mmCIF file of C-alpha atoms in Angstrom:
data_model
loop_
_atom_site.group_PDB
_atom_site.id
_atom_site.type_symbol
_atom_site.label_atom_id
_atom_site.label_comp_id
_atom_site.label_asym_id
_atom_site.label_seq_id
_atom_site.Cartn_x
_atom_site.Cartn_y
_atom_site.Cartn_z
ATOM 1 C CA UNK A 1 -9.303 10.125 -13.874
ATOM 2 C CA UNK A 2 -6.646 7.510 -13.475
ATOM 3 C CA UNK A 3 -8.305 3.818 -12.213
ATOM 4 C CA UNK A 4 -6.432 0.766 -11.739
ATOM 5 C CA UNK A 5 -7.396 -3.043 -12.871
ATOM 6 C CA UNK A 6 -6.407 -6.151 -11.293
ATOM 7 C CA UNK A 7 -7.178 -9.710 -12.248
ATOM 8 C CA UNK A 8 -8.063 -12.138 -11.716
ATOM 9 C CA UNK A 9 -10.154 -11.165 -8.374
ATOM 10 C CA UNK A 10 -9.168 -14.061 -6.498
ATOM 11 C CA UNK A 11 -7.366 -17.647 -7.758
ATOM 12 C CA UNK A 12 -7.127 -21.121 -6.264
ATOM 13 C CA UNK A 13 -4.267 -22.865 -7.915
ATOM 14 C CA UNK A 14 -2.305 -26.237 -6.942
ATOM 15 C CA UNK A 15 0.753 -26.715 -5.978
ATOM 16 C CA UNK A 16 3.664 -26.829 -8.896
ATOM 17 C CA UNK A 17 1.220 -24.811 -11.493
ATOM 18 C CA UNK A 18 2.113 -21.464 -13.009
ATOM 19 C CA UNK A 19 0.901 -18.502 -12.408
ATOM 20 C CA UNK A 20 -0.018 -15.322 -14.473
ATOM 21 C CA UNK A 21 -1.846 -12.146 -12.605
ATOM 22 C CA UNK A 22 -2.629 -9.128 -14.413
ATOM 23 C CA UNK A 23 -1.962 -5.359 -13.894
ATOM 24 C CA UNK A 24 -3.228 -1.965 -15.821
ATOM 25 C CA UNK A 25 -3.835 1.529 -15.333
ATOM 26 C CA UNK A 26 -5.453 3.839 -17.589
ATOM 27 C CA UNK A 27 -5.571 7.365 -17.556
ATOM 28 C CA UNK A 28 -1.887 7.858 -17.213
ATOM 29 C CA UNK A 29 1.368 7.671 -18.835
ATOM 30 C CA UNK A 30 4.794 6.464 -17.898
ATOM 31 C CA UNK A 31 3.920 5.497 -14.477
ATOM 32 C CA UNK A 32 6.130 3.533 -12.041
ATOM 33 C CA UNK A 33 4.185 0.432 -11.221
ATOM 34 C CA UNK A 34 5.113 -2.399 -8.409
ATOM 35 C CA UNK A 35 3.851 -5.447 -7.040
ATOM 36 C CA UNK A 36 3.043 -6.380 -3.403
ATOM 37 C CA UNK A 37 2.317 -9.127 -1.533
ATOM 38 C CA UNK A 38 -0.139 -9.415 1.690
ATOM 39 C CA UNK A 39 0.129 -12.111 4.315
ATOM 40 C CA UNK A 40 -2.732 -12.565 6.621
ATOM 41 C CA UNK A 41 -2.486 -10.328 9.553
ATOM 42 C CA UNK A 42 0.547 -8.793 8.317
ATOM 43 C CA UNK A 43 2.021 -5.551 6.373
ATOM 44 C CA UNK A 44 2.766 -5.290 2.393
ATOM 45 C CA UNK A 45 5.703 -6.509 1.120
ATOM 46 C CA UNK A 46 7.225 -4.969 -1.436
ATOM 47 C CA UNK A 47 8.000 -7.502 -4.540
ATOM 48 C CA UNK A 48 8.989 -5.877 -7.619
ATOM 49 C CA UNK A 49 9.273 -2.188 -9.216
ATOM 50 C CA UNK A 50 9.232 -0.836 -12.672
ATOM 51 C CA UNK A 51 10.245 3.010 -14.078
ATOM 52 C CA UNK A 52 9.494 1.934 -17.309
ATOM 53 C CA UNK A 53 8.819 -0.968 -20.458
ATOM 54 C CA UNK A 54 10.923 -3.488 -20.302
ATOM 55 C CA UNK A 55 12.525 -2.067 -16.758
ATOM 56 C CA UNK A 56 11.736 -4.108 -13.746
ATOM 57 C CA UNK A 57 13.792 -4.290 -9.906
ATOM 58 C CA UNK A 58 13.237 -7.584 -8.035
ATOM 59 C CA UNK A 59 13.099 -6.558 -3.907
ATOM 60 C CA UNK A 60 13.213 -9.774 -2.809
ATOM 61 C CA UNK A 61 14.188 -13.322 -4.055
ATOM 62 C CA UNK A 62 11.688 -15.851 -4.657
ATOM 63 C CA UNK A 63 10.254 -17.975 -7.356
ATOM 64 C CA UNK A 64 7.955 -15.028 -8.707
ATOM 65 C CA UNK A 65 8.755 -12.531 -11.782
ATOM 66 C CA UNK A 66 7.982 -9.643 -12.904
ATOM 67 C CA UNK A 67 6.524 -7.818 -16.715
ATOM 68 C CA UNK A 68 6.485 -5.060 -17.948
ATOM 69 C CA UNK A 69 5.465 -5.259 -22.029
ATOM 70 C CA UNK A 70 3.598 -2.452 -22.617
ATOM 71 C CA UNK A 71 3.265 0.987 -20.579
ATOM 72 C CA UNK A 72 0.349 0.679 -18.309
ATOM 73 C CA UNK A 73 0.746 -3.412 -18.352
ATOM 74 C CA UNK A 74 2.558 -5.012 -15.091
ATOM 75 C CA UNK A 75 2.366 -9.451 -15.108
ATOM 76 C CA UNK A 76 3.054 -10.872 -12.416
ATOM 77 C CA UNK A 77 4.561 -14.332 -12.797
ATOM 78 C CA UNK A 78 5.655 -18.106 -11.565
ATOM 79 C CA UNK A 79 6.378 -20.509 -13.263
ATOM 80 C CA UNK A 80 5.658 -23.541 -10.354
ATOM 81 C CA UNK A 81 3.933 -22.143 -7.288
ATOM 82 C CA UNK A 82 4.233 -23.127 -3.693
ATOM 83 C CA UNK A 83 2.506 -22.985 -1.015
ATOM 84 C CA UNK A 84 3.796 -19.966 0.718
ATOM 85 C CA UNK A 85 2.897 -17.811 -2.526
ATOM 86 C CA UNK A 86 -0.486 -17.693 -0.915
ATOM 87 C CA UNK A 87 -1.830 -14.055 0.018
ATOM 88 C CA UNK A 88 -2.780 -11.294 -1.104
ATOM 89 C CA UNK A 89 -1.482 -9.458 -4.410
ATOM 90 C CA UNK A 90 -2.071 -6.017 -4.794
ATOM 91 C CA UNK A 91 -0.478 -3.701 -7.819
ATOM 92 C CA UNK A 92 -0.062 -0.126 -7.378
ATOM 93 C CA UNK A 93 1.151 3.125 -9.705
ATOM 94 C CA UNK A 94 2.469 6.399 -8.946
ATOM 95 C CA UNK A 95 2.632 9.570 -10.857
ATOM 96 C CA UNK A 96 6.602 9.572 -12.139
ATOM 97 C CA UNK A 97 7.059 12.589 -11.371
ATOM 98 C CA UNK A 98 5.354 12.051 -7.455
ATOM 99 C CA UNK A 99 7.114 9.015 -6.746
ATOM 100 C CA UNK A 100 6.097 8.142 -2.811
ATOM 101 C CA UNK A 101 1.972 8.319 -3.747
ATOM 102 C CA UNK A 102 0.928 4.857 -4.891
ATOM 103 C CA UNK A 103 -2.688 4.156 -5.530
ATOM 104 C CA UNK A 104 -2.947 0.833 -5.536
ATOM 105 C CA UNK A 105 -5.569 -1.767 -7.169
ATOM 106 C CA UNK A 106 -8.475 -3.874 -5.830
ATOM 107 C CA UNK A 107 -6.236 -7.128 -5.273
ATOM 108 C CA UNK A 108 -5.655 -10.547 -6.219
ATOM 109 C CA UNK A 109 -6.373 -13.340 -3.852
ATOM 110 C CA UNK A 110 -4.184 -16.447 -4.420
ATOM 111 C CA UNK A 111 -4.713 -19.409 -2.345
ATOM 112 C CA UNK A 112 -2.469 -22.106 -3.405
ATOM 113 C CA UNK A 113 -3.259 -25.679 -2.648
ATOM 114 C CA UNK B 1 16.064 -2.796 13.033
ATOM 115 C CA UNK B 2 14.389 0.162 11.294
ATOM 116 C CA UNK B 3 10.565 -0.481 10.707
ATOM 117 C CA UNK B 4 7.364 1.739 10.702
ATOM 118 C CA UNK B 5 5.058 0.117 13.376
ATOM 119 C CA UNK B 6 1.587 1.004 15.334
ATOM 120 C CA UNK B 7 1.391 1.415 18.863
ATOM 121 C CA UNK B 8 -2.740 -0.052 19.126
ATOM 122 C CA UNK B 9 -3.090 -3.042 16.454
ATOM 123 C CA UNK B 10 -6.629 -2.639 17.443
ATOM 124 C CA UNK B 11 -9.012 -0.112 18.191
ATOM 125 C CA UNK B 12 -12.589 -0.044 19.139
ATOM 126 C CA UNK B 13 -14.948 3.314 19.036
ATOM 127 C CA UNK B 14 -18.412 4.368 19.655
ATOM 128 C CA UNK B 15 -20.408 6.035 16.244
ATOM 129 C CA UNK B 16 -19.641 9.228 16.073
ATOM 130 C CA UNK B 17 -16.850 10.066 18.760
ATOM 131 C CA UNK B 18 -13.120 11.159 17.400
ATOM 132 C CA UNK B 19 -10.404 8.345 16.707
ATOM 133 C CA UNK B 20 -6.537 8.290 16.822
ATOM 134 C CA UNK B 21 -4.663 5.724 14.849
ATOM 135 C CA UNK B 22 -0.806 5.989 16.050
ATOM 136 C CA UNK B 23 2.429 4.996 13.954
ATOM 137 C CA UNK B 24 6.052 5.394 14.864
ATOM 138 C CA UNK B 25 8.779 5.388 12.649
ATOM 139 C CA UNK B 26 12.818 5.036 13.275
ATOM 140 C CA UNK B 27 14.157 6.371 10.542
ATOM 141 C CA UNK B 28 14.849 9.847 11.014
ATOM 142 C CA UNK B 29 15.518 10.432 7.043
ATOM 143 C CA UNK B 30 12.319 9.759 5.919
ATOM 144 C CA UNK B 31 10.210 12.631 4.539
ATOM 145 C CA UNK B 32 7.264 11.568 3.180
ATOM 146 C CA UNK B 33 4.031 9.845 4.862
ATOM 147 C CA UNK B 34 0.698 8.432 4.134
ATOM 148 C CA UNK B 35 -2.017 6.945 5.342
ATOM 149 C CA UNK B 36 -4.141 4.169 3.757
ATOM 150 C CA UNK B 37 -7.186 2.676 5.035
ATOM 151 C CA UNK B 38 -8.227 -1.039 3.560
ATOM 152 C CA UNK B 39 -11.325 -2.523 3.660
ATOM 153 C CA UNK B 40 -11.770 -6.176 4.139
ATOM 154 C CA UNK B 41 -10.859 -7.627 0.728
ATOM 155 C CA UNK B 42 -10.170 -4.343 -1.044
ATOM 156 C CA UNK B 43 -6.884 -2.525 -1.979
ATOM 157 C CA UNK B 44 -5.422 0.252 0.297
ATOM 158 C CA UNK B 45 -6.997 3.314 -0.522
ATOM 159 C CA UNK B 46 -5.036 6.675 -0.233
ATOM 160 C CA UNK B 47 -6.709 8.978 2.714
ATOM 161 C CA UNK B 48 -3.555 11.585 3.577
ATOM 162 C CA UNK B 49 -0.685 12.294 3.143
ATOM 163 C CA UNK B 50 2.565 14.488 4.861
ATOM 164 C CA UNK B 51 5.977 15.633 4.409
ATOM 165 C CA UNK B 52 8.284 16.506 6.863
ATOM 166 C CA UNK B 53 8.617 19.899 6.534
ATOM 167 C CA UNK B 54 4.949 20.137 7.890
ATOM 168 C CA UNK B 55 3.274 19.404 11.907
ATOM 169 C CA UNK B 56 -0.175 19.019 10.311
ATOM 170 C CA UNK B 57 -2.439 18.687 7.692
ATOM 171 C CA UNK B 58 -6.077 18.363 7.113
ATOM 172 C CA UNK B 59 -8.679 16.639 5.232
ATOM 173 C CA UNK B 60 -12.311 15.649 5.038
ATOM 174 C CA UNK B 61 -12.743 14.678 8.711
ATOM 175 C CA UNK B 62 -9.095 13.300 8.856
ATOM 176 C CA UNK B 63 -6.199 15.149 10.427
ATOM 177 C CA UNK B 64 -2.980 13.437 10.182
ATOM 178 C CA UNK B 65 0.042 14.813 12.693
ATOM 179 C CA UNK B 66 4.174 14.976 12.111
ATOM 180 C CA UNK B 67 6.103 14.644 15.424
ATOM 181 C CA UNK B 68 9.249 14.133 14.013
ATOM 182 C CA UNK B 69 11.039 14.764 17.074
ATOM 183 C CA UNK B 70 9.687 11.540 18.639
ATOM 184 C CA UNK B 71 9.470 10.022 15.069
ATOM 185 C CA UNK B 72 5.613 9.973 15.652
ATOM 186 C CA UNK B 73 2.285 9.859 13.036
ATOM 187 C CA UNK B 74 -0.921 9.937 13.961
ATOM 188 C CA UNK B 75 -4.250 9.878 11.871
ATOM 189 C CA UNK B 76 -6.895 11.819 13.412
ATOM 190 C CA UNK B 77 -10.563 10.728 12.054
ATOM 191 C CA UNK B 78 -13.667 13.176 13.225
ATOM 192 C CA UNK B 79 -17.324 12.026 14.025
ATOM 193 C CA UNK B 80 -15.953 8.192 13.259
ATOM 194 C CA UNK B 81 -18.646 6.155 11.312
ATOM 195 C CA UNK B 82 -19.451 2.717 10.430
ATOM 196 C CA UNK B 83 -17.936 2.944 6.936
ATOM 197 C CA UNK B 84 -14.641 4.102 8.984
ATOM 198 C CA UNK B 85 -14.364 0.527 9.918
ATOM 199 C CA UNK B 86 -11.076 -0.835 8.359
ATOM 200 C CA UNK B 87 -7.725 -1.640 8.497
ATOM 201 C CA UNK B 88 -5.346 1.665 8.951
ATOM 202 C CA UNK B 89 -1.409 1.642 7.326
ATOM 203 C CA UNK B 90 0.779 4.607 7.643
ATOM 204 C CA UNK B 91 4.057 3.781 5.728
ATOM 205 C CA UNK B 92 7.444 6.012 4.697
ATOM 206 C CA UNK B 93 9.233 6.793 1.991
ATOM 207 C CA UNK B 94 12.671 6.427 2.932
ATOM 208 C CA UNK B 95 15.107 6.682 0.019
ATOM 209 C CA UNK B 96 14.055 10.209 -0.814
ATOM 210 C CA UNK B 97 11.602 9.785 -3.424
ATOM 211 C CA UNK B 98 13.925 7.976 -5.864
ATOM 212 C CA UNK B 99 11.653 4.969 -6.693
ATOM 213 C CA UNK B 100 8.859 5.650 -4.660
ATOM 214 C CA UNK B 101 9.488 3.142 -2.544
ATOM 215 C CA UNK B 102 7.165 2.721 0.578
ATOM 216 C CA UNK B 103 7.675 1.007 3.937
ATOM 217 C CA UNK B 104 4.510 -0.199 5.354
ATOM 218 C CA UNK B 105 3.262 -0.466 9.042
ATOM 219 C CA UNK B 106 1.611 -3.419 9.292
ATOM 220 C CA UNK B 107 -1.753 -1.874 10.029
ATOM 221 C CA UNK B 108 -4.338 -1.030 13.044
ATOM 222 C CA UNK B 109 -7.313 -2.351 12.731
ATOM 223 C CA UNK B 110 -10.603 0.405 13.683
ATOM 224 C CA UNK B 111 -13.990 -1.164 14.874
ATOM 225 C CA UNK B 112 -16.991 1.425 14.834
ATOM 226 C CA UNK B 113 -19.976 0.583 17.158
ATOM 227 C CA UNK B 114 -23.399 1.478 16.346
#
């Protein structure tokens, strides 16, 4: 069966610092992966996509990138956080041939400071 | 503008009767549906899912129901029980399956009483 690893579970950083948060799936091959983002109280935002190594779509602007180095590994990235980076980061994967179901990891909690 | 949203952001039930978690969506295009149900501090975890080319579909005490006429989705959850309790998304795919890209409600929120 195909389960999904996120970390670190949860990560208080300060203001300015970078950032690194890990993705990977096992039991699969070539899957799309993405990144989301969870504000308190409110839906998932979709941050960035990938069909493949190397291969990565950027939804929306920000100070945050996106991985993809090996097949089932997705970084997520800053290089100086701020403060509305806070929330919730969740990492999900879908079959590539069964794009539209994503199963999606246990989360990353980010609380910057 | 165009957004997949819930008509109850909360919703309170009593052990064991039946809940319905609404969603509406706008966009008439989309074809694909799901349902995910988040625990506090946990990942969304898949319950259901529907394409538009069917009214209905069942699972393991979950029913989830296409009204594509009035753009409606509705999860269906039998003999609701305290592990039920949890945050509810429905989202859309909405570029026809070409990245897989989901649009998210932002989530109903189901309280089980003992």
């Amino acid at each position: 069966s195909q389960t999904i690893h996120q970390w670190p579970a949860t990560l208080v950083q300060p203001v300015g610092s970078p950032l690194s948060l890990e993705c990977t799936v096992e039991g699969t091959s070539n899957p799309n992966l993405y990144w989301y983002r969870q504000a308190a109280g409110r839906g998932l935002q979709l941050l960035f996509y990938s069909v493949g190594i190397g291969q990565i779509s950027s939804e929306v602007p920000q100070n945050l990138s996106a991985s993809r180095p090996q097949d089932r590994q997705f970084i997520l990235s800053s290089k100086k956080l701020l403060l509305s980076d806070s929330g919730f980061y969740l990492c999900a994967w879908s079959v590539r041939t069964v794009k539209e179901t994503q199963y999606f990891g246990p989360g990353t909690r980010l609380l910057v400071l | 503008g165009e957004s997949v949203g819930l008509h109850l952001p909360t919703l309170s039930v009593q052990e064991g009767d039946n809940s319905i978690i609404n969603c509406a969506y706008s966009n008439s295009a989309s074809d694909y549906f799901i349902w995910y149900k988040q625990e506090s501090g946990k990942g969304p975890q898949f319950i259901i899912d529907i394409r538009s080319n069917m009214d209905k579909r069942q699972g393991q005490r979950v029913t989830v129901l296409l009204n594509k006429t009035v753009k409606h989705l509705s999860l269906q959850i039998a003999a609701t029980q305290p592990g039920d309790s949890a945050v509810y998304f429905c989202a859309e795919n909405r570029d026809g399956g070409s990245q897989g890209n989901l649009i998210f409600g932002k989530g109903t929120k189901l309280s089980v009483k003992p």
